[in-house]
Amino acid sequence: TTALKGLTVKFWNVYGIEKDMEKAHVITDFIRKGFEETEFEMMTDGTEERQFLYAEDCCEALETVMENFTDFKSEDPLHITSFNSTSIKDVAAIIQGCFNRIGRDDVKIKPGLAKDSVQLDKRNEADTYITGWWLPKTNMQDGIAKIFNEMKKEYCK
């Protein structure tokens, strides 16, 4: 990329509507399990945090980078993220709330016993340099609700 005078962007936990459940991650996986199993346990205790970014915001960020390409240098830290950390427990609570709103009080997402073995409570911090050109628009509640409503169409035909 550098040899071609290109830019490097770093994506942070981009989530969106996923049709291929082999590629599903925590958000789509929790929603799927809620429709299929109602009660299930998380793989961890849910205390670990991630900076999630809704896919439409990611697309807007990339469009902004392309439109302002000449403003950036190849070494600029272009981190595309929400700049907000959310715990997996909070993600589960938002998803459980989506089920409650459609009258599905039977869906229970329980914390597991294991601690996160990937990050081990260490947190990387995103560089905010890109915020001079772009800011994400979609909060976690709205992003998860969009995915939930789309997946509900498949499960509640």
C-alpha atoms as a printed R data frame, in Angstrom:
    type eleno elety resid chain resno       x       y      z
1   ATOM     1    CA   THR     A     1   0.000   0.000  0.000
2   ATOM     2    CA   THR     A     2   2.761   2.426  0.902
3   ATOM     3    CA   ALA     A     3   4.659   1.671 -2.328
4   ATOM     4    CA   LEU     A     4   1.513   2.544 -4.290
5   ATOM     5    CA   LYS     A     5   1.089   5.771 -2.295
6   ATOM     6    CA   GLY     A     6  -2.091   4.404 -0.787
7   ATOM     7    CA   LEU     A     7  -3.630   4.793  2.624
8   ATOM     8    CA   THR     A     8  -4.075   2.206  5.351
9   ATOM     9    CA   VAL     A     9  -7.214   2.193  7.474
10  ATOM    10    CA   LYS     A    10  -7.777   0.114 10.581
11  ATOM    11    CA   PHE     A    11 -11.256  -1.309 11.105
12  ATOM    12    CA   TRP     A    12 -12.520  -1.870 14.660
13  ATOM    13    CA   ASN     A    13 -15.232  -4.519 15.093
14  ATOM    14    CA   VAL     A    14 -17.496  -3.594 12.198
15  ATOM    15    CA   TYR     A    15 -20.929  -5.184 12.553
16  ATOM    16    CA   GLY     A    16 -23.963  -5.333 10.333
17  ATOM    17    CA   ILE     A    17 -26.520  -7.589  8.760
18  ATOM    18    CA   GLU     A    18 -24.907 -10.975  8.101
19  ATOM    19    CA   LYS     A    19 -26.645 -13.585  5.977
20  ATOM    20    CA   ASP     A    20 -23.843 -16.159  6.257
21  ATOM    21    CA   MET     A    21 -23.982 -17.349  9.863
22  ATOM    22    CA   GLU     A    22 -20.576 -19.017  9.433
23  ATOM    23    CA   LYS     A    23 -19.208 -15.471  9.484
24  ATOM    24    CA   ALA     A    24 -21.427 -14.309 12.357
25  ATOM    25    CA   HIS     A    25 -19.898 -12.709 15.400
26  ATOM    26    CA   VAL     A    26 -21.237 -11.750 18.799
27  ATOM    27    CA   ILE     A    27 -24.138  -9.475 17.789
28  ATOM    28    CA   THR     A    28 -25.623 -11.562 14.986
29  ATOM    29    CA   ASP     A    29 -24.808 -14.746 16.887
30  ATOM    30    CA   PHE     A    30 -26.697 -13.613 20.012
31  ATOM    31    CA   ILE     A    31 -29.712 -12.588 17.912
32  ATOM    32    CA   ARG     A    32 -29.720 -15.885 16.018
33  ATOM    33    CA   LYS     A    33 -29.460 -17.880 19.231
34  ATOM    34    CA   GLY     A    34 -32.298 -15.860 20.750
35  ATOM    35    CA   PHE     A    35 -34.581 -16.849 17.899
36  ATOM    36    CA   GLU     A    36 -33.419 -20.478 17.876
37  ATOM    37    CA   GLU     A    37 -32.615 -21.374 21.491
38  ATOM    38    CA   THR     A    38 -34.216 -18.677 23.684
39  ATOM    39    CA   GLU     A    39 -31.892 -19.357 26.642
40  ATOM    40    CA   PHE     A    40 -28.138 -19.593 26.176
41  ATOM    41    CA   GLU     A    41 -24.816 -18.778 27.782
42  ATOM    42    CA   MET     A    42 -22.184 -16.361 26.504
43  ATOM    43    CA   MET     A    43 -18.721 -17.752 25.821
44  ATOM    44    CA   THR     A    44 -17.267 -15.361 28.428
45  ATOM    45    CA   ASP     A    45 -18.454 -13.479 31.479
46  ATOM    46    CA   GLY     A    46 -19.184 -10.521 29.182
47  ATOM    47    CA   THR     A    47 -17.023  -7.978 30.979
48  ATOM    48    CA   GLU     A    48 -14.676  -7.489 28.035
49  ATOM    49    CA   GLU     A    49 -15.250  -4.370 25.981
50  ATOM    50    CA   ARG     A    50 -14.998  -3.641 22.277
51  ATOM    51    CA   GLN     A    51 -15.384  -0.590 20.089
52  ATOM    52    CA   PHE     A    52 -18.124  -1.652 17.680
53  ATOM    53    CA   LEU     A    53 -18.955   0.225 14.475
54  ATOM    54    CA   TYR     A    54 -22.127  -0.185 12.447
55  ATOM    55    CA   ALA     A    55 -21.398  -1.167  8.821
56  ATOM    56    CA   GLU     A    56 -23.195   1.823  7.267
57  ATOM    57    CA   ASP     A    57 -21.014   4.170  9.326
58  ATOM    58    CA   CYS     A    58 -17.966   2.234  8.157
59  ATOM    59    CA   CYS     A    59 -19.018   2.760  4.544
60  ATOM    60    CA   GLU     A    60 -19.437   6.486  5.159
61  ATOM    61    CA   ALA     A    61 -15.980   6.620  6.727
62  ATOM    62    CA   LEU     A    62 -14.424   4.947  3.693
63  ATOM    63    CA   GLU     A    63 -16.305   7.294  1.380
64  ATOM    64    CA   THR     A    64 -15.000  10.249  3.402
65  ATOM    65    CA   VAL     A    65 -11.445   8.934  3.157
66  ATOM    66    CA   MET     A    66 -11.809   8.562 -0.617
67  ATOM    67    CA   GLU     A    67 -13.334  12.025 -1.046
68  ATOM    68    CA   ASN     A    68 -10.538  13.595  1.029
69  ATOM    69    CA   PHE     A    69  -7.727  11.330 -0.140
70  ATOM    70    CA   THR     A    70  -5.307  14.195 -0.812
71  ATOM    71    CA   ASP     A    71  -5.740  15.490  2.757
72  ATOM    72    CA   PHE     A    72  -4.097  12.348  4.146
73  ATOM    73    CA   LYS     A    73  -0.548  11.040  4.205
74  ATOM    74    CA   SER     A    74   0.238   7.328  4.086
75  ATOM    75    CA   GLU     A    75   1.429   7.372  7.706
76  ATOM    76    CA   ASP     A    76  -1.759   9.010  9.075
77  ATOM    77    CA   PRO     A    77  -3.513   6.846 11.679
78  ATOM    78    CA   LEU     A    78  -6.909   6.245 10.063
79  ATOM    79    CA   HIS     A    79  -8.835   4.253 12.654
80  ATOM    80    CA   ILE     A    80 -12.429   3.564 11.645
81  ATOM    81    CA   THR     A    81 -14.401   2.882 14.812
82  ATOM    82    CA   SER     A    82 -17.181   4.236 16.991
83  ATOM    83    CA   PHE     A    83 -14.661   5.566 19.550
84  ATOM    84    CA   ASN     A    84 -16.967   4.152 22.262
85  ATOM    85    CA   SER     A    85 -16.344   0.948 24.191
86  ATOM    86    CA   THR     A    86 -19.250  -1.366 24.929
87  ATOM    87    CA   SER     A    87 -19.099  -4.482 27.084
88  ATOM    88    CA   ILE     A    88 -20.402  -7.764 25.739
89  ATOM    89    CA   LYS     A    89 -22.813  -7.784 28.721
90  ATOM    90    CA   ASP     A    90 -24.233  -4.486 27.475
91  ATOM    91    CA   VAL     A    91 -24.548  -5.884 23.943
92  ATOM    92    CA   ALA     A    92 -26.461  -8.851 25.394
93  ATOM    93    CA   ALA     A    93 -28.740  -6.511 27.368
94  ATOM    94    CA   ILE     A    94 -29.568  -4.483 24.260
95  ATOM    95    CA   ILE     A    95 -30.385  -7.659 22.320
96  ATOM    96    CA   GLN     A    96 -32.459  -9.050 25.172
97  ATOM    97    CA   GLY     A    97 -34.363  -5.728 25.183
98  ATOM    98    CA   CYS     A    98 -35.107  -6.170 21.459
99  ATOM    99    CA   PHE     A    99 -36.651  -9.562 22.199
100 ATOM   100    CA   ASN     A   100 -38.629  -8.138 25.132
101 ATOM   101    CA   ARG     A   101 -40.109  -5.434 22.855
102 ATOM   102    CA   ILE     A   102 -41.603  -8.112 20.603
103 ATOM   103    CA   GLY     A   103 -43.057  -9.992 23.567
104 ATOM   104    CA   ARG     A   104 -40.282 -12.580 23.821
105 ATOM   105    CA   ASP     A   105 -39.529 -12.412 27.548
106 ATOM   106    CA   ASP     A   106 -38.329 -16.032 27.408
107 ATOM   107    CA   VAL     A   107 -35.025 -15.040 25.779
108 ATOM   108    CA   LYS     A   108 -32.262 -15.053 28.374
109 ATOM   109    CA   ILE     A   109 -28.607 -14.400 27.598
110 ATOM   110    CA   LYS     A   110 -26.543 -15.518 30.578
111 ATOM   111    CA   PRO     A   111 -22.909 -14.638 31.252
112 ATOM   112    CA   GLY     A   112 -20.471 -17.532 31.034
113 ATOM   113    CA   LEU     A   113 -17.810 -18.316 33.598
114 ATOM   114    CA   ALA     A   114 -14.715 -17.779 31.460
115 ATOM   115    CA   LYS     A   115 -12.817 -14.523 31.266
116 ATOM   116    CA   ASP     A   116 -11.941 -13.149 27.847
117 ATOM   117    CA   SER     A   117  -8.860 -15.058 26.725
118 ATOM   118    CA   VAL     A   118  -8.169 -12.844 23.698
119 ATOM   119    CA   GLN     A   119  -7.690  -9.339 25.055
120 ATOM   120    CA   LEU     A   120  -7.126 -10.306 28.699
121 ATOM   121    CA   ASP     A   121  -8.669  -6.995 29.828
122 ATOM   122    CA   LYS     A   122  -6.128  -5.023 27.800
123 ATOM   123    CA   ARG     A   123  -7.586  -2.314 25.637
124 ATOM   124    CA   ASN     A   124  -6.190  -0.813 22.501
125 ATOM   125    CA   GLU     A   125  -7.088   2.822 22.045
126 ATOM   126    CA   ALA     A   126  -8.176   4.110 18.689
127 ATOM   127    CA   ASP     A   127  -6.473   7.184 17.312
128 ATOM   128    CA   THR     A   128  -9.070   9.940 16.793
129 ATOM   129    CA   TYR     A   129  -7.230  11.618 13.911
130 ATOM   130    CA   ILE     A   130  -9.978  10.792 11.391
131 ATOM   131    CA   THR     A   131 -12.599  12.649 13.459
132 ATOM   132    CA   GLY     A   132 -11.442  15.863 11.785
133 ATOM   133    CA   TRP     A   133 -13.237  14.556  8.683
134 ATOM   134    CA   TRP     A   134 -15.731  11.941  9.888
135 ATOM   135    CA   LEU     A   135 -17.720  10.848 12.927
136 ATOM   136    CA   PRO     A   136 -19.937   7.766 13.269
137 ATOM   137    CA   LYS     A   137 -23.696   8.372 13.469
138 ATOM   138    CA   THR     A   138 -25.195   5.082 14.649
139 ATOM   139    CA   ASN     A   139 -25.239   4.236 18.356
140 ATOM   140    CA   MET     A   140 -25.212   0.625 19.561
141 ATOM   141    CA   GLN     A   141 -28.939   0.527 20.353
142 ATOM   142    CA   ASP     A   142 -29.934   1.719 16.888
143 ATOM   143    CA   GLY     A   143 -27.401  -0.447 15.061
144 ATOM   144    CA   ILE     A   144 -28.417  -3.587 16.928
145 ATOM   145    CA   ALA     A   145 -32.112  -2.743 16.407
146 ATOM   146    CA   LYS     A   146 -31.554  -2.516 12.628
147 ATOM   147    CA   ILE     A   147 -29.875  -5.926 12.578
148 ATOM   148    CA   PHE     A   148 -32.499  -7.424 14.898
149 ATOM   149    CA   ASN     A   149 -35.362  -6.157 12.718
150 ATOM   150    CA   GLU     A   150 -33.732  -7.552  9.583
151 ATOM   151    CA   MET     A   151 -33.082 -10.953 11.183
152 ATOM   152    CA   LYS     A   152 -36.613 -10.994 12.627
153 ATOM   153    CA   LYS     A   153 -37.946 -10.985  9.052
154 ATOM   154    CA   GLU     A   154 -36.152 -14.294  8.452
155 ATOM   155    CA   TYR     A   155 -37.239 -15.949 11.689
156 ATOM   156    CA   CYS     A   156 -40.803 -14.615 11.926
157 ATOM   157    CA   LYS     A   157 -42.130 -15.307  8.426
